[in-house]
Short mmCIF file of C-alpha atoms and ligand atoms in Angstrom, two decimals:
data_model
loop_
_atom_site.label_atom_id
_atom_site.label_comp_id
_atom_site.label_asym_id
_atom_site.label_seq_id
_atom_site.Cartn_x
_atom_site.Cartn_y
_atom_site.Cartn_z
CA MET A 1 111.28 128.35 102.45
CA THR A 2 114.05 125.83 101.98
CA PHE A 3 114.36 122.83 104.25
CA ILE A 4 117.41 122.81 106.54
CA PRO A 5 118.37 119.23 107.48
CA TYR A 6 120.10 118.36 110.77
CA GLY A 7 123.08 116.95 108.91
CA ARG A 8 124.19 116.94 105.32
CA GLN A 9 127.15 115.88 103.19
CA ASP A 10 129.36 118.33 101.32
CA ILE A 11 130.31 117.12 97.83
CA THR A 12 132.68 119.31 95.78
CA ASP A 13 133.70 119.18 92.12
CA GLU A 14 136.99 117.75 93.33
CA ASP A 15 135.14 114.86 95.00
CA VAL A 16 133.21 114.19 91.79
CA LYS A 17 136.45 114.19 89.81
CA ALA A 18 138.12 111.76 92.22
CA VAL A 19 135.18 109.35 91.97
CA CYS A 20 135.01 109.58 88.15
CA GLU A 21 138.71 108.82 87.89
CA VAL A 22 138.15 105.54 89.71
CA LEU A 23 135.14 104.70 87.52
CA ARG A 24 137.39 104.97 84.45
CA SER A 25 140.28 103.08 86.07
CA ASP A 26 141.09 99.35 86.14
CA PHE A 27 139.79 98.75 89.67
CA LEU A 28 136.35 99.44 91.08
CA THR A 29 137.15 97.46 94.21
CA GLN A 30 140.26 96.03 95.90
CA GLY A 31 142.36 98.58 94.05
CA PRO A 32 144.74 101.32 95.13
CA ALA A 33 142.14 103.86 96.37
CA ILE A 34 141.25 101.71 99.39
CA GLU A 35 144.85 101.51 100.57
CA LYS A 36 145.25 105.22 100.01
CA PHE A 37 142.13 105.95 102.07
CA GLU A 38 143.34 103.69 104.87
CA LYS A 39 146.77 105.32 104.85
CA THR A 40 145.23 108.81 104.86
CA VAL A 41 143.03 108.10 107.89
CA ALA A 42 145.77 106.17 109.75
CA GLU A 43 148.26 109.01 109.27
CA TYR A 44 145.70 111.61 110.28
CA CYS A 45 144.98 109.75 113.53
CA GLY A 46 148.47 108.56 114.27
CA ALA A 47 147.42 104.91 114.10
CA SER A 48 149.60 102.21 112.52
CA HIS A 49 146.77 100.11 111.04
CA ALA A 50 143.48 101.03 109.36
CA VAL A 51 140.97 98.70 107.72
CA ALA A 52 138.24 100.31 105.61
CA MET A 53 134.89 98.56 105.42
CA ASN A 54 131.43 98.98 103.91
CA SER A 55 130.02 100.44 107.14
CA ALA A 56 130.84 101.23 110.74
CA THR A 57 128.39 98.50 111.68
CA SER A 58 130.56 95.95 109.83
CA ALA A 59 133.68 97.43 111.43
CA LEU A 60 132.11 97.09 114.91
CA HIS A 61 131.22 93.47 114.18
CA VAL A 62 134.70 92.41 113.06
CA ALA A 63 136.33 94.47 115.82
CA CYS A 64 134.39 92.36 118.33
CA LEU A 65 135.43 89.18 116.53
CA ALA A 66 139.07 90.28 116.40
CA LEU A 67 138.91 90.66 120.19
CA ASP A 68 137.46 87.12 120.44
CA LEU A 69 133.98 88.08 121.63
CA GLY A 70 131.68 85.06 121.57
CA PRO A 71 128.90 83.14 123.34
CA GLY A 72 129.13 83.45 127.12
CA ASP A 73 130.84 86.85 126.93
CA TRP A 74 129.44 90.26 127.85
CA LEU A 75 129.81 93.53 126.01
CA TRP A 76 128.85 96.83 127.63
CA THR A 77 128.09 100.07 125.85
CA SER A 78 126.18 103.30 126.36
CA PRO A 79 122.37 103.30 126.02
CA ASN A 80 122.69 106.74 124.36
CA THR A 81 123.90 105.53 120.97
CA PHE A 82 122.79 104.15 117.64
CA VAL A 83 121.70 100.51 117.92
CA ALA A 84 124.79 99.32 115.98
CA SER A 85 127.06 99.88 119.01
CA ALA A 86 125.10 97.17 120.87
CA ASN A 87 124.02 94.90 118.00
CA CYS A 88 127.65 93.98 117.27
CA ALA A 89 127.74 91.93 120.48
CA LEU A 90 124.61 90.01 119.49
CA TYR A 91 126.07 89.21 116.05
CA CYS A 92 128.86 87.42 117.94
CA GLY A 93 126.45 85.47 120.15
CA ALA A 94 127.51 87.51 123.19
CA GLN A 95 125.27 89.35 125.66
CA VAL A 96 124.84 93.10 125.91
CA ASP A 97 124.46 95.34 128.90
CA PHE A 98 124.46 99.13 129.20
CA VAL A 99 126.24 101.66 131.40
CA ASP A 100 124.08 104.70 132.13
CA ILE A 101 125.23 108.11 130.98
CA ASP A 102 126.64 111.15 132.72
CA PRO A 103 123.86 113.78 132.73
CA ASP A 104 126.31 116.54 131.72
CA THR A 105 128.45 114.94 128.99
CA HIS A 106 125.78 112.46 127.78
CA ASN A 107 128.63 109.94 127.47
CA MET A 108 128.95 106.72 129.46
CA SER A 109 129.40 107.68 133.14
CA ILE A 110 132.76 106.65 134.56
CA GLU A 111 131.33 106.44 138.10
CA VAL A 112 128.47 104.19 136.99
CA LEU A 113 130.92 102.07 135.00
CA GLU A 114 133.16 101.61 138.02
CA ARG A 115 130.28 100.66 140.32
CA LYS A 116 128.87 98.27 137.75
CA LEU A 117 132.30 96.62 137.30
CA GLN A 118 132.62 96.13 141.06
CA ALA A 119 129.21 94.43 141.17
CA ALA A 120 129.94 92.36 138.05
CA GLU A 121 133.22 91.13 139.51
CA SER A 122 131.50 89.74 142.59
CA GLU A 123 128.89 88.08 140.35
CA GLY A 124 131.51 86.73 137.91
CA ARG A 125 129.99 88.56 134.91
CA LEU A 126 132.69 91.04 133.94
CA PRO A 127 132.52 92.31 130.36
CA LYS A 128 135.09 91.23 127.79
CA ILE A 129 134.61 94.42 125.78
CA VAL A 130 133.38 97.91 126.66
CA ILE A 131 132.36 100.26 123.83
CA PRO A 132 132.41 103.89 124.91
CA VAL A 133 130.71 106.13 122.33
CA HIS A 134 132.02 109.67 121.82
CA PHE A 135 128.48 111.05 121.72
CA ALA A 136 127.98 114.06 119.43
CA GLY A 137 131.77 113.99 118.98
CA GLU A 138 132.59 114.87 122.60
CA PRO A 139 135.43 112.53 123.61
CA CYS A 140 134.82 110.07 126.45
CA ASP A 141 137.34 110.03 129.29
CA LEU A 142 139.37 107.26 127.66
CA LYS A 143 142.20 107.41 130.18
CA ALA A 144 139.83 106.70 133.06
CA ILE A 145 138.18 103.87 131.11
CA LYS A 146 141.61 102.42 130.30
CA ALA A 147 142.55 102.44 134.00
CA LEU A 148 139.39 100.41 134.71
CA ALA A 149 140.17 98.12 131.74
CA GLU A 150 143.53 97.26 133.28
CA ARG A 151 142.00 96.54 136.63
CA TYR A 152 139.01 94.53 135.36
CA ARG A 153 140.68 93.11 132.23
CA PHE A 154 138.37 94.19 129.44
CA LYS A 155 139.14 95.49 125.96
CA ILE A 156 138.05 98.89 124.64
CA ILE A 157 136.53 99.64 121.24
CA ASP A 158 135.77 103.34 121.07
CA ASP A 159 132.87 104.07 118.74
CA ALA A 160 134.08 107.29 117.12
CA SER A 161 131.33 107.43 114.50
CA HIS A 162 130.71 111.04 115.66
CA ALA A 163 134.27 111.98 116.42
CA ILE A 164 136.64 111.79 113.46
CA GLY A 165 138.87 114.85 113.55
CA GLY A 166 138.41 115.25 117.31
CA ARG A 167 141.08 115.13 119.97
CA TYR A 168 141.39 113.61 123.41
CA GLY A 169 144.00 115.75 125.16
CA GLU A 170 147.10 115.68 122.97
CA PHE A 171 145.90 112.67 120.95
CA VAL A 172 143.83 112.60 117.79
CA ILE A 173 140.81 110.30 118.21
CA GLY A 174 141.85 106.95 116.71
CA GLY A 175 145.46 107.40 117.78
CA THR A 176 145.10 107.41 121.56
CA PRO A 177 147.04 104.81 123.55
CA TYR A 178 143.87 104.03 125.55
CA SER A 179 141.66 101.97 123.25
CA ASP A 180 142.32 98.72 121.39
CA ILE A 181 140.32 99.58 118.26
CA THR A 182 138.60 102.80 117.15
CA ILE A 183 135.62 102.79 114.75
CA PHE A 184 134.66 105.55 112.30
CA SER A 185 131.50 105.87 110.18
CA PHE A 186 131.31 107.54 106.79
CA HIS A 187 127.52 107.64 106.43
CA PRO A 188 126.45 110.91 104.71
CA VAL A 189 125.22 112.58 107.91
CA LYS A 190 128.60 112.01 109.57
CA ILE A 191 131.57 114.39 109.40
CA VAL A 192 133.29 112.80 106.39
CA THR A 193 131.40 110.56 103.96
CA THR A 194 131.88 107.75 101.45
CA GLY A 195 128.14 107.21 100.87
CA GLU A 196 128.21 104.13 103.07
CA GLY A 197 131.43 103.14 104.78
CA GLY A 198 133.36 102.67 107.96
CA MET A 199 136.84 102.02 109.27
CA ALA A 200 138.56 100.27 112.14
CA VAL A 201 141.92 101.70 113.24
CA THR A 202 144.37 100.28 115.75
CA ASN A 203 147.97 100.49 116.87
CA ASN A 204 148.09 96.74 117.46
CA PRO A 205 149.61 95.00 114.39
CA GLU A 206 148.09 91.63 115.26
CA LEU A 207 144.61 93.15 115.47
CA GLY A 208 145.22 95.01 112.18
CA VAL A 209 145.93 91.72 110.39
CA LYS A 210 142.91 90.02 111.97
CA LEU A 211 140.56 92.88 111.03
CA ALA A 212 141.73 92.79 107.40
CA ARG A 213 141.23 89.03 107.21
CA LEU A 214 137.76 89.15 108.77
CA ARG A 215 136.75 91.78 106.20
CA THR A 216 137.44 89.32 103.38
CA HIS A 217 135.99 85.90 104.27
CA GLY A 218 138.78 84.95 106.71
CA ILE A 219 141.08 84.46 103.73
CA THR A 220 144.85 84.95 103.81
CA ARG A 221 147.37 85.17 100.97
CA ASN A 222 150.31 85.38 103.36
CA PRO A 223 152.23 82.04 103.24
CA ALA A 224 153.43 82.61 106.83
CA GLU A 225 149.81 82.31 108.03
CA MET A 226 148.97 79.21 105.98
CA THR A 227 148.64 75.69 107.31
CA ARG A 228 150.09 74.08 104.13
CA GLU A 229 152.74 74.85 101.56
CA PRO A 230 151.06 76.89 98.76
CA ASP A 231 150.02 74.72 95.78
CA GLY A 232 151.08 77.56 93.47
CA PRO A 233 150.90 81.32 92.99
CA TRP A 234 147.07 81.21 92.87
CA TYR A 235 146.85 79.66 96.30
CA TYR A 236 145.00 81.23 99.23
CA GLU A 237 143.63 79.77 102.42
CA GLN A 238 140.53 80.48 104.45
CA ILE A 239 141.82 80.10 108.00
CA GLY A 240 138.79 81.49 109.86
CA LEU A 241 135.21 82.56 109.20
CA GLY A 242 134.99 86.07 107.82
CA TYR A 243 132.62 88.15 105.71
CA ASN A 244 132.54 90.32 102.61
CA TYR A 245 132.61 93.68 104.36
CA ARG A 246 134.75 95.39 101.72
CA ILE A 247 134.35 98.99 100.66
CA THR A 248 134.70 99.89 96.95
CA ASP A 249 137.47 101.98 95.41
CA ILE A 250 134.76 104.35 94.19
CA GLN A 251 133.81 105.10 97.79
CA ALA A 252 137.40 105.13 99.05
CA ALA A 253 138.36 107.79 96.47
CA LEU A 254 135.53 109.96 97.79
CA GLY A 255 136.84 109.37 101.30
CA VAL A 256 140.39 110.44 100.42
CA SER A 257 139.08 113.59 98.77
CA GLN A 258 136.86 114.40 101.78
CA MET A 259 139.66 113.79 104.30
CA GLY A 260 141.51 116.72 102.76
CA ARG A 261 138.78 118.99 104.16
CA LEU A 262 138.38 117.34 107.56
CA ASP A 263 140.14 120.08 109.55
CA ALA A 264 138.17 122.77 107.75
CA TYR A 265 134.95 120.87 108.51
CA ILE A 266 135.82 120.63 112.21
CA ASN A 267 136.70 124.33 112.35
CA ARG A 268 133.41 125.32 110.76
CA ARG A 269 131.44 123.06 113.11
CA HIS A 270 133.16 124.77 116.05
CA GLU A 271 132.32 128.21 114.67
CA LEU A 272 128.70 127.18 114.37
CA ALA A 273 128.68 125.66 117.87
CA ALA A 274 130.13 128.85 119.35
CA ARG A 275 127.42 130.88 117.57
CA TYR A 276 124.69 128.54 118.84
CA ASP A 277 126.14 128.74 122.37
CA GLU A 278 125.89 132.50 122.30
CA LEU A 279 122.54 132.85 120.53
CA LEU A 280 120.82 130.19 122.65
CA ALA A 281 122.19 131.39 126.01
CA PRO A 282 118.98 133.27 127.02
CA LEU A 283 116.67 130.31 126.24
CA PRO A 284 115.34 127.78 128.80
CA LEU A 285 117.51 124.89 127.65
CA LYS A 286 120.82 123.17 128.34
CA ARG A 287 123.48 123.66 125.69
CA PRO A 288 125.95 120.85 124.96
CA PHE A 289 128.97 120.31 127.19
CA ARG A 290 132.43 120.60 125.68
CA ASN A 291 135.58 119.86 127.66
CA PRO A 292 138.15 122.57 126.82
CA GLU A 293 140.98 120.02 127.19
CA ASN A 294 139.58 118.01 124.29
CA LEU A 295 138.33 118.81 120.80
CA SER A 296 134.87 117.56 119.92
CA GLY A 297 134.19 116.27 116.42
CA LEU A 298 130.83 118.05 116.81
CA HIS A 299 128.88 115.63 114.68
CA LEU A 300 125.77 116.82 116.54
CA TYR A 301 124.66 119.92 118.44
CA VAL A 302 122.09 118.67 120.96
CA ILE A 303 120.05 120.90 123.22
CA VAL A 304 118.04 119.58 126.17
CA LEU A 305 114.91 121.54 127.03
CA ASN A 306 114.47 122.49 130.69
CA ASP A 307 110.83 121.51 130.30
CA ALA A 308 110.90 118.09 128.63
CA GLY A 309 107.10 118.19 128.49
CA ARG A 310 107.38 120.74 125.67
CA ARG A 311 109.83 118.74 123.55
CA LYS A 312 107.26 117.35 121.10
CA GLN A 313 105.57 120.73 120.57
CA VAL A 314 108.92 122.50 120.03
CA PHE A 315 110.12 119.73 117.73
CA ASP A 316 106.90 119.85 115.68
CA THR A 317 107.10 123.64 115.38
CA LEU A 318 110.69 123.45 114.11
CA ARG A 319 109.77 120.76 111.56
CA ALA A 320 106.69 122.71 110.45
CA ASN A 321 109.00 125.64 109.74
CA GLY A 322 111.35 123.62 107.57
CA ILE A 323 113.99 122.95 110.22
CA GLY A 324 115.02 119.30 110.02
CA VAL A 325 115.63 118.70 113.69
CA ASN A 326 116.08 115.16 114.95
CA VAL A 327 116.46 113.28 118.23
CA HIS A 328 119.59 111.34 119.18
CA TYR A 329 119.09 108.85 120.69
CA ILE A 330 116.10 106.81 121.72
CA PRO A 331 117.87 104.79 124.44
CA VAL A 332 118.81 101.44 122.90
CA HIS A 333 117.36 99.45 125.83
CA LEU A 334 113.90 100.91 125.07
CA GLN A 335 113.86 99.47 121.53
CA PRO A 336 111.25 96.71 121.31
CA TYR A 337 113.88 94.17 120.28
CA TYR A 338 115.98 94.97 123.36
CA GLN A 339 112.89 94.76 125.54
CA THR A 340 112.47 91.15 124.38
CA LEU A 341 115.96 90.60 125.84
CA GLY A 342 114.67 91.72 129.25
CA PHE A 343 115.47 95.44 129.40
CA LYS A 344 112.76 97.78 130.61
CA LEU A 345 111.85 101.41 131.18
CA GLY A 346 113.67 102.67 134.26
CA ASP A 347 116.82 100.56 133.75
CA PHE A 348 118.99 103.54 132.71
CA PRO A 349 117.26 106.63 134.12
CA ALA A 350 119.88 109.22 133.11
CA ALA A 351 119.70 108.18 129.44
CA GLU A 352 115.90 108.19 129.63
CA ALA A 353 115.74 111.63 131.26
CA TYR A 354 118.17 113.07 128.71
CA TYR A 355 116.19 111.54 125.83
CA SER A 356 112.91 113.06 126.98
CA GLY A 357 114.17 116.63 126.47
CA ALA A 358 116.74 116.28 123.68
CA ILE A 359 116.61 117.90 120.24
CA SER A 360 119.47 117.79 117.68
CA LEU A 361 119.70 121.13 115.86
CA PRO A 362 121.10 121.44 112.32
CA MET A 363 124.90 121.08 112.41
CA PHE A 364 126.97 120.54 109.28
CA ALA A 365 129.94 122.28 107.69
CA THR A 366 127.98 124.02 104.93
CA LEU A 367 125.26 125.40 107.22
CA THR A 368 125.32 129.18 106.75
CA ASP A 369 125.10 131.83 109.49
CA GLU A 370 121.79 132.98 107.94
CA GLN A 371 120.34 129.46 108.07
CA GLN A 372 121.53 129.15 111.64
CA ASP A 373 119.86 132.45 112.56
CA ARG A 374 116.61 131.09 111.12
CA VAL A 375 116.92 127.96 113.30
CA VAL A 376 117.49 130.10 116.39
CA ASN A 377 114.58 132.43 115.59
CA VAL A 378 112.11 129.62 115.08
CA LEU A 379 113.33 127.91 118.24
CA SER A 380 113.06 131.12 120.29
CA ASP A 381 109.51 131.69 119.05
CA ALA A 382 108.56 128.08 119.80
CA LEU A 383 109.85 128.42 123.34
CA ALA A 384 108.35 131.88 123.94
C1 PLP B 401 126.21 106.05 112.42
C2 PLP B 401 126.63 105.27 113.63
C3 PLP B 401 126.96 103.90 113.59
C4 PLP B 401 126.75 103.06 112.36
O1 PLP B 401 127.40 103.57 111.25
P1 PLP B 401 127.14 102.94 109.80
O2 PLP B 401 128.34 103.39 109.04
O3 PLP B 401 125.87 103.53 109.31
O4 PLP B 401 127.07 101.47 109.94
C5 PLP B 401 127.42 103.29 114.73
N1 PLP B 401 127.54 103.97 115.88
C6 PLP B 401 127.21 105.26 115.98
C7 PLP B 401 127.37 105.96 117.29
C8 PLP B 401 126.72 105.95 114.86
O5 PLP B 401 126.35 107.23 114.97
#
């Protein structure tokens, strides 16, 4: 019995060749593959600027800095996400709060966001940045969030770690006119991988320049940005505090190669989701919501059991039968570290209720129909 993970990378001979070519080339980092990767993703999304980094976590951090997040500011995100979507605020010395989720989409609830903004305005604690997360790849209602952003004057970073290749209406995620910066992750469980890696994309040229500078120590080589006349051709200036968040050319070459299969990956994920939808229909569980006006990236396929009390038993049975199910996500505010910041059980009841019954089933482009049938059979038996 082979183990079926919940997510897995797909590495082809072509990918291996692309990586080996870089290893034998003149540049292992800061070479041409990075620019090519950035251009490939930017063109795919319809964004003018893309800055590749060593992780989505790094990209979230510098995106917050590029939007001037600092001490005294608030950042709001969804509690149903990976901790990185919230930690980025703390890296900047800002404070985090959460907006509870919609029980159907499992994304940040627009109604809760609006009510929370009204209350925050009267208390003088409006957020500077809101990070909606396209959970499982299902696009958030960015247009509605943008309308609120204009009224309450906050910036939007959409965390699209699950959503590369997805669409919001007519727009490709990363190229919508509704967010200031979009973040992608290229961790191996995600849709496209570079081993470790991330990217920030934007249609704002000023933000594009800032993001690139923050990735490399806050250093510029552009004389127009310098405070002094260059001493000579070697001259550079550090004009702000940045980091070394660079990706390598080795990884970027893998990314370029993988991007060529992105549409095929998304198509296969949708085939698998449609099969799950059909095969799971008779079972006592809620299948994931997909808005037909959008295209989900389908990073995850999450079911929610009608009887949350059976989640652990069902999960254990699947694992015992070699099915690598997982749970996404433990609400961030329930993490012990976040509890030391004052959050407690009961703060975001919709995220907590969702979490108690959720199981992520295997979902990746190379999952076969036969493997999927095995997942469904074990699950049906466990629920019988
Ligand atoms: C994976 C993930 C991240 C972090 O990505 P890394 O590339 O591992 O830093 C951030 N947000 C979400 C929603 C993720 O799923």
